[in-house]
PDB file of C-alpha atoms in Angstrom:
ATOM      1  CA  UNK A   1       0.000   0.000   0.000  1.00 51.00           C
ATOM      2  CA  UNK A   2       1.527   3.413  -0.793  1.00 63.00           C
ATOM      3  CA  UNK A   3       1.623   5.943   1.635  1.00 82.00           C
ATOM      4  CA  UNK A   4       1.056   8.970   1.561  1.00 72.00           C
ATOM      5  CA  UNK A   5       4.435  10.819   1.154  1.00 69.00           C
ATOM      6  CA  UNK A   6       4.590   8.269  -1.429  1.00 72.00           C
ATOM      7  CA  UNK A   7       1.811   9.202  -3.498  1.00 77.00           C
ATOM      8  CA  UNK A   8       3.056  13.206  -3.397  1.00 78.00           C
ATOM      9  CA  UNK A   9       6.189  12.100  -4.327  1.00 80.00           C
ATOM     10  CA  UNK A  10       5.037  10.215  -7.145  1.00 79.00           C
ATOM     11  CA  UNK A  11       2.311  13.160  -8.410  1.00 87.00           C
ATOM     12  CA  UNK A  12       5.089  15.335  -7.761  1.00 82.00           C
ATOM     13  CA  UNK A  13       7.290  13.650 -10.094  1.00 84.00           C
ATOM     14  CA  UNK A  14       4.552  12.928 -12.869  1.00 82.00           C
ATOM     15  CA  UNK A  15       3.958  16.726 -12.718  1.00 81.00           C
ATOM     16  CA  UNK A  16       7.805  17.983 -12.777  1.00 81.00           C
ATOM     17  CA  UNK A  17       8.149  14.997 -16.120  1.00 79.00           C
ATOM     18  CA  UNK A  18       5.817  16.821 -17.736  1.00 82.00           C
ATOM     19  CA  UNK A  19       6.425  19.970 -17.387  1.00 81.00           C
ATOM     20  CA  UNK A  20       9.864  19.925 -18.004  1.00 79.00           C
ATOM     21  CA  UNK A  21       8.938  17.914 -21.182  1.00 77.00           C
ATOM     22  CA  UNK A  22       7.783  20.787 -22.341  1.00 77.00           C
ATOM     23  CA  UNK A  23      11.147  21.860 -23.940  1.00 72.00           C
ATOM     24  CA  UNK A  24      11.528  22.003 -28.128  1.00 67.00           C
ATOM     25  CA  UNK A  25       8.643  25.191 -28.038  1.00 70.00           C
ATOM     26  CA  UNK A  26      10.838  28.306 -28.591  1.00 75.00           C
ATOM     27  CA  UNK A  27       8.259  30.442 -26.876  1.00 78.00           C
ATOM     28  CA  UNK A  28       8.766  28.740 -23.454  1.00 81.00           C
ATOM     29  CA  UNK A  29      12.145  28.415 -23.690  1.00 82.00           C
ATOM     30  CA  UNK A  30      13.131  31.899 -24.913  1.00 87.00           C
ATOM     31  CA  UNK A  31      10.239  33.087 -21.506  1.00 89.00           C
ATOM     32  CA  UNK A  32      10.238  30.911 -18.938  1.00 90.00           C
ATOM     33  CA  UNK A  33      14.008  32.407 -17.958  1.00 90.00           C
ATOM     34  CA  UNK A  34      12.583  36.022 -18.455  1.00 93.00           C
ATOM     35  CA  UNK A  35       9.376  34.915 -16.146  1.00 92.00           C
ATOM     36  CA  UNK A  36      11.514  33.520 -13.628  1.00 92.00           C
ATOM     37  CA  UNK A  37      13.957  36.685 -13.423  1.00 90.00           C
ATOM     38  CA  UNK A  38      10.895  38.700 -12.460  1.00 90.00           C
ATOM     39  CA  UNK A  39      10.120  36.877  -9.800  1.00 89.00           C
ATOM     40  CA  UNK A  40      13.756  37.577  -8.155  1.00 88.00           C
ATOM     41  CA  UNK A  41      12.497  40.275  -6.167  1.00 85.00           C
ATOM     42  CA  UNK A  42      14.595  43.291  -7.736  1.00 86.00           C
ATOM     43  CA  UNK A  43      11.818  45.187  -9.373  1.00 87.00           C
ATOM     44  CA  UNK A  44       9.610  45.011  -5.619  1.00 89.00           C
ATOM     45  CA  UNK A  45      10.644  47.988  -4.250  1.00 88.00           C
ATOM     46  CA  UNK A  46       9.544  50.299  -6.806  1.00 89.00           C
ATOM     47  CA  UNK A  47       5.977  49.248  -6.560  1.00 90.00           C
ATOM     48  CA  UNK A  48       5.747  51.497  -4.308  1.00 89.00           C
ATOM     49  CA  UNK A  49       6.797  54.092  -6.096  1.00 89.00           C
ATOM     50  CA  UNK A  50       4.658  53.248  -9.130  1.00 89.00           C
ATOM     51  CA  UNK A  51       1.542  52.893  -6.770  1.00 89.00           C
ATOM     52  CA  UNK A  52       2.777  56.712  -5.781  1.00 90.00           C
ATOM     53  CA  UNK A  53       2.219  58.283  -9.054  1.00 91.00           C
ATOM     54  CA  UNK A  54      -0.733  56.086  -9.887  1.00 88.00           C
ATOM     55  CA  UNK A  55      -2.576  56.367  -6.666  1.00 90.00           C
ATOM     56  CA  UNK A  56      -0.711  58.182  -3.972  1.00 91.00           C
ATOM     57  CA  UNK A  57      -2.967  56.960  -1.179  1.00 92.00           C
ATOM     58  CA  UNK A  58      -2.074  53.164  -1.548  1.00 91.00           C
ATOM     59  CA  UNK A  59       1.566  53.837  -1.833  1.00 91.00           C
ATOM     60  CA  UNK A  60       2.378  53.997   2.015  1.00 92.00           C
ATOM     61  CA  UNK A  61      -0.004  51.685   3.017  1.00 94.00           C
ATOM     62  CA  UNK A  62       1.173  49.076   0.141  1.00 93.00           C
ATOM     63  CA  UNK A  63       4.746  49.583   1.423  1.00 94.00           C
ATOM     64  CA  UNK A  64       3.778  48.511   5.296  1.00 95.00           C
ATOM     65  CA  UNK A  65       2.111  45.682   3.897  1.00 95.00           C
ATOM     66  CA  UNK A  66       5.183  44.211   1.798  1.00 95.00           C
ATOM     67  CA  UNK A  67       7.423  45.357   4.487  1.00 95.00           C
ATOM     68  CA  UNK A  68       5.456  43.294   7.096  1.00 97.00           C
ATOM     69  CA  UNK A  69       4.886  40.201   4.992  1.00 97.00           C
ATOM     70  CA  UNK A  70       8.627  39.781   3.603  1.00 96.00           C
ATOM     71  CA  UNK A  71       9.696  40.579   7.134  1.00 97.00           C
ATOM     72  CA  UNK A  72       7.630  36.930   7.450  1.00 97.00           C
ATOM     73  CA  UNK A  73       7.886  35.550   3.933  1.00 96.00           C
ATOM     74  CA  UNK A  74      11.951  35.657   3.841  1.00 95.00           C
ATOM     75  CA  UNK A  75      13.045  34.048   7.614  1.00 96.00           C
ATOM     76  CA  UNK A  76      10.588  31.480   7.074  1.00 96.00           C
ATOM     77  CA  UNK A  77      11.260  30.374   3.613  1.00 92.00           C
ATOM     78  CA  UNK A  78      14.952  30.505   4.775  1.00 94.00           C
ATOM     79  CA  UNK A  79      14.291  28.542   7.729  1.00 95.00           C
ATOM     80  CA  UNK A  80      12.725  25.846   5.737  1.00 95.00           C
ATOM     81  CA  UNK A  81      15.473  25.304   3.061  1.00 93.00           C
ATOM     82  CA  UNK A  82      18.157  24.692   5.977  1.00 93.00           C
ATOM     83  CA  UNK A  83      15.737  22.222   8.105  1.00 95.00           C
ATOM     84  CA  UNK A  84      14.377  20.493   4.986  1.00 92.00           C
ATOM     85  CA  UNK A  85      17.583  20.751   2.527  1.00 92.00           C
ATOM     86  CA  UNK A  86      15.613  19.145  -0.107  1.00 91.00           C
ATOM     87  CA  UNK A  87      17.738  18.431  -3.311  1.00 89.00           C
ATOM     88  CA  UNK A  88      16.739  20.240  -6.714  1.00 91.00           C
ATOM     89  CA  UNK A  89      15.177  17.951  -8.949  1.00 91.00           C
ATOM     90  CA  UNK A  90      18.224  18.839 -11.871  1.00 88.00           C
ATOM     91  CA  UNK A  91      20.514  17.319  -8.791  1.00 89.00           C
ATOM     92  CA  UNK A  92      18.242  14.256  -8.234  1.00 85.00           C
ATOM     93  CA  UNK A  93      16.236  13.321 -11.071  1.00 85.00           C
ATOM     94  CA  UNK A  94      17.371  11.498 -14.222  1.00 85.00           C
ATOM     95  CA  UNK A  95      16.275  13.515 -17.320  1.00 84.00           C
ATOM     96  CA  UNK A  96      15.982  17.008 -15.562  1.00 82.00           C
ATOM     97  CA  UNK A  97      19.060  19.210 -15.790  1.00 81.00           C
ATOM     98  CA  UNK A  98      18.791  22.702 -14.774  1.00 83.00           C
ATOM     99  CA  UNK A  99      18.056  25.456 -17.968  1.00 83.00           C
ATOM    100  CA  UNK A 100      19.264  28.353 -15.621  1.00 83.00           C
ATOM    101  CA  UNK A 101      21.546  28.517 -12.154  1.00 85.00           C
ATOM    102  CA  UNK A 102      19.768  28.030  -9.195  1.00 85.00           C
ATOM    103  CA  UNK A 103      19.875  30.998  -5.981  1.00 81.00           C
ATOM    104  CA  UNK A 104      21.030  28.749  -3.701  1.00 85.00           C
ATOM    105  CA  UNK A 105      21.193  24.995  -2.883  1.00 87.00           C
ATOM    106  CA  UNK A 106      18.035  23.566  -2.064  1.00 90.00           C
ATOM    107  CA  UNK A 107      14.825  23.308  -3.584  1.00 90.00           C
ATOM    108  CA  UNK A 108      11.946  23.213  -0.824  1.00 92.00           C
ATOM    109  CA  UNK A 109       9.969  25.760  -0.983  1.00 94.00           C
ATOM    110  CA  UNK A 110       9.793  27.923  -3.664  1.00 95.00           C
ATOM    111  CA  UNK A 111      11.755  31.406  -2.683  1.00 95.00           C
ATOM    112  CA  UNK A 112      10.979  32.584  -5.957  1.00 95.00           C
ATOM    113  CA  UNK A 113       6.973  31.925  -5.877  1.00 97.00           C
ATOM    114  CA  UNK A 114       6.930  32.982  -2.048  1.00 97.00           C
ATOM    115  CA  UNK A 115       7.629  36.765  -3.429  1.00 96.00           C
ATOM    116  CA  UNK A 116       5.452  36.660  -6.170  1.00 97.00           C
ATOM    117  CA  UNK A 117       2.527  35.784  -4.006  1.00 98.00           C
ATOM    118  CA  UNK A 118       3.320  37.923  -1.756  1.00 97.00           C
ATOM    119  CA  UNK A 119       3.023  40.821  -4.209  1.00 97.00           C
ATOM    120  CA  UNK A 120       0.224  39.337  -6.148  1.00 97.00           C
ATOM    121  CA  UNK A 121      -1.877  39.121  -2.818  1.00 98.00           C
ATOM    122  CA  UNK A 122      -1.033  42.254  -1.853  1.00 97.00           C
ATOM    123  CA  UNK A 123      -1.777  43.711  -5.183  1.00 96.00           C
ATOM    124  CA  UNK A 124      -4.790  42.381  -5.211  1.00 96.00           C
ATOM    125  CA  UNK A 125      -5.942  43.432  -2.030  1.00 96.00           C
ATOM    126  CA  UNK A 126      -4.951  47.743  -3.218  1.00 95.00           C
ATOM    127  CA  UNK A 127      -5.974  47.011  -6.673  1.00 94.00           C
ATOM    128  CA  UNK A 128      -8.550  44.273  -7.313  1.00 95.00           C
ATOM    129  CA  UNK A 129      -8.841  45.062 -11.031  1.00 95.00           C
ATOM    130  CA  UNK A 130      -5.204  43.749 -11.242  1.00 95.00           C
ATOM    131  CA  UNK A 131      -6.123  40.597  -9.510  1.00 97.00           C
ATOM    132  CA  UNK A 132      -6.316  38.337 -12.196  1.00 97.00           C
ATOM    133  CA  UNK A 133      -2.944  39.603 -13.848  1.00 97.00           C
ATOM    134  CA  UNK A 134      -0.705  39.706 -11.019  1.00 97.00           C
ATOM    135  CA  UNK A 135      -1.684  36.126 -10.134  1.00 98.00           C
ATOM    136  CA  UNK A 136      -1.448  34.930 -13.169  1.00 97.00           C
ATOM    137  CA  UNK A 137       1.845  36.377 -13.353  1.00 97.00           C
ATOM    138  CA  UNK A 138       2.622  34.324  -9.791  1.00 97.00           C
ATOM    139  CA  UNK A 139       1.515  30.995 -11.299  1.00 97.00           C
ATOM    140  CA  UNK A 140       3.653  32.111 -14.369  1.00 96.00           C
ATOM    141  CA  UNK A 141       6.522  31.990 -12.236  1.00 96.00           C
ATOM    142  CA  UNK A 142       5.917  29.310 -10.093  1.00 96.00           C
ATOM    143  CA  UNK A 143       5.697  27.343 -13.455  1.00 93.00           C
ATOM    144  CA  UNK A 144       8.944  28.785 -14.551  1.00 94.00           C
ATOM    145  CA  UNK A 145      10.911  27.624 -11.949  1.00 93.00           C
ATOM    146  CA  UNK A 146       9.350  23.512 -12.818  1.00 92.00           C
ATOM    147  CA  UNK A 147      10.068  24.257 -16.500  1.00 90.00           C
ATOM    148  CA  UNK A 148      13.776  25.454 -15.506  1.00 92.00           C
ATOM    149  CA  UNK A 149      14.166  21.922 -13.532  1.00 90.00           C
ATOM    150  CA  UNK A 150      15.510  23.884 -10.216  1.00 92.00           C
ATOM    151  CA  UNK A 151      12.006  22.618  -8.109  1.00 93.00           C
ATOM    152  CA  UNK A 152       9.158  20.705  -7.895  1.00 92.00           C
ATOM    153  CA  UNK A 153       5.556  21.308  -7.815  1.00 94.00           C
ATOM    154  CA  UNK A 154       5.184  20.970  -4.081  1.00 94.00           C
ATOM    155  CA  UNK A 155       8.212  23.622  -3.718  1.00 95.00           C
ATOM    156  CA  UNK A 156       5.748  26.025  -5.685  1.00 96.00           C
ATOM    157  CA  UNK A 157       2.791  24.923  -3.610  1.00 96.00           C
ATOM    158  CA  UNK A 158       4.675  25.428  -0.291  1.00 96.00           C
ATOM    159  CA  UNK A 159       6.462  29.025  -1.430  1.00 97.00           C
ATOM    160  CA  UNK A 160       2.436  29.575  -2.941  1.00 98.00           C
ATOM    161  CA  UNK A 161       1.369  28.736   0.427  1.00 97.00           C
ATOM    162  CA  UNK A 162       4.082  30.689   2.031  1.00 98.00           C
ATOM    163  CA  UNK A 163       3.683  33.868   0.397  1.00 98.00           C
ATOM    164  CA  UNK A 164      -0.295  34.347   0.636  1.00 98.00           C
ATOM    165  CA  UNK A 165      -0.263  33.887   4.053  1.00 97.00           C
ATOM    166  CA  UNK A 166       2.836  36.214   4.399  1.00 97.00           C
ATOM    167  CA  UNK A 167       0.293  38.738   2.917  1.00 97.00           C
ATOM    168  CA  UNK A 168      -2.425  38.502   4.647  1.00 97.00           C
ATOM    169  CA  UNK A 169      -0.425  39.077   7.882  1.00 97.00           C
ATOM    170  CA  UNK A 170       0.483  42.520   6.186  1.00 96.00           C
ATOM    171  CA  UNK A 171      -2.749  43.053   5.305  1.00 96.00           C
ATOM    172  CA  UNK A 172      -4.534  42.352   7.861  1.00 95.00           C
ATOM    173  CA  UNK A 173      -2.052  44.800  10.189  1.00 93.00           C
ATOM    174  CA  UNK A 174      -1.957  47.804   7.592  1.00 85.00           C
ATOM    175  CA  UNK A 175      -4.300  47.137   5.070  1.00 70.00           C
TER     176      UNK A 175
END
């Protein structure tokens, strides 16, 4: 009888298969690197800014918000790469090889999909109309790191996991 780490595990590899077999479209190769490098985190602090000139009164409030939930997001995603130190899947699993060089070591969770939730969420919460967008956007890059072979689809589900509750903690302080 499989358990049930064993039936993630599995799922987790049928998923990671087949989206890395997604290779050979030139679209998806030439983006998926480009989706991924937006979700680094160096284009966050100007959303404040933008929000400033767009609509000043979300600007401050905005910035609390991301201040609070990286302030939450960060230690704990960092905390759970050293206490997990889950191997990337272009380290462990034949077939995958990584398309671009991973951050740091370990796979589990997501740092990269943390941060984008965390923005998406709290973009959403200033600016519904963008709602569908930015979290598309999020999924984008959560999908970009699969298709780049440097996690797995539970390391996006745990940084997705990670980063909307990060949010919500800003949020719900200065929202």
């Amino acid at each position: 009888m499989r358990t049930f780490v064993d039936s993630v595990t599995h799922w987790d590899l049928v998923f990671l298969n087949t989206i890395f077999g997604l290779n050979g479209k030139r679209l998806i190769s030439v983006a998926m690197p480009w989706i991924s490098h937006s979700g680094n985190g160096y284009y966050y602090p100007a959303l404040p800014l933008f929000f400033y000139f767009i609509k000043p009164q979300i600007a401050g409030p905005f910035f609390l918000c991301a201040l609070l939930a990286f302030a939450l997001e960060l230690p704990l995603y960092k905390i759970l790469k050293k206490r997990i130190k889950r191997d990337r899947p272009c380290e462990v699993v034949s077939g995958v090889h990584q398309r671009i060089s991973p951050s740091d070591q370990f796979s589990f969770p997501s740092g990269h999909t943390a941060a984008a939730f965390v923005i998406a969420t709290i973009i959403s919460h200033f600016l519904p109309a963008l709602r569908m967008p930015v979290y598309s956007w999020a999924l984008l890059v959560g999908f970009s790191r699969i298709y780049l072979g440097v996690h797995y689809p539970t390391d996006i589900l745990a940084g997705l996991v990670i980063g909307i509750f990060s949010a919500f903690a800003g949020i719900m302080v200065f929202g």
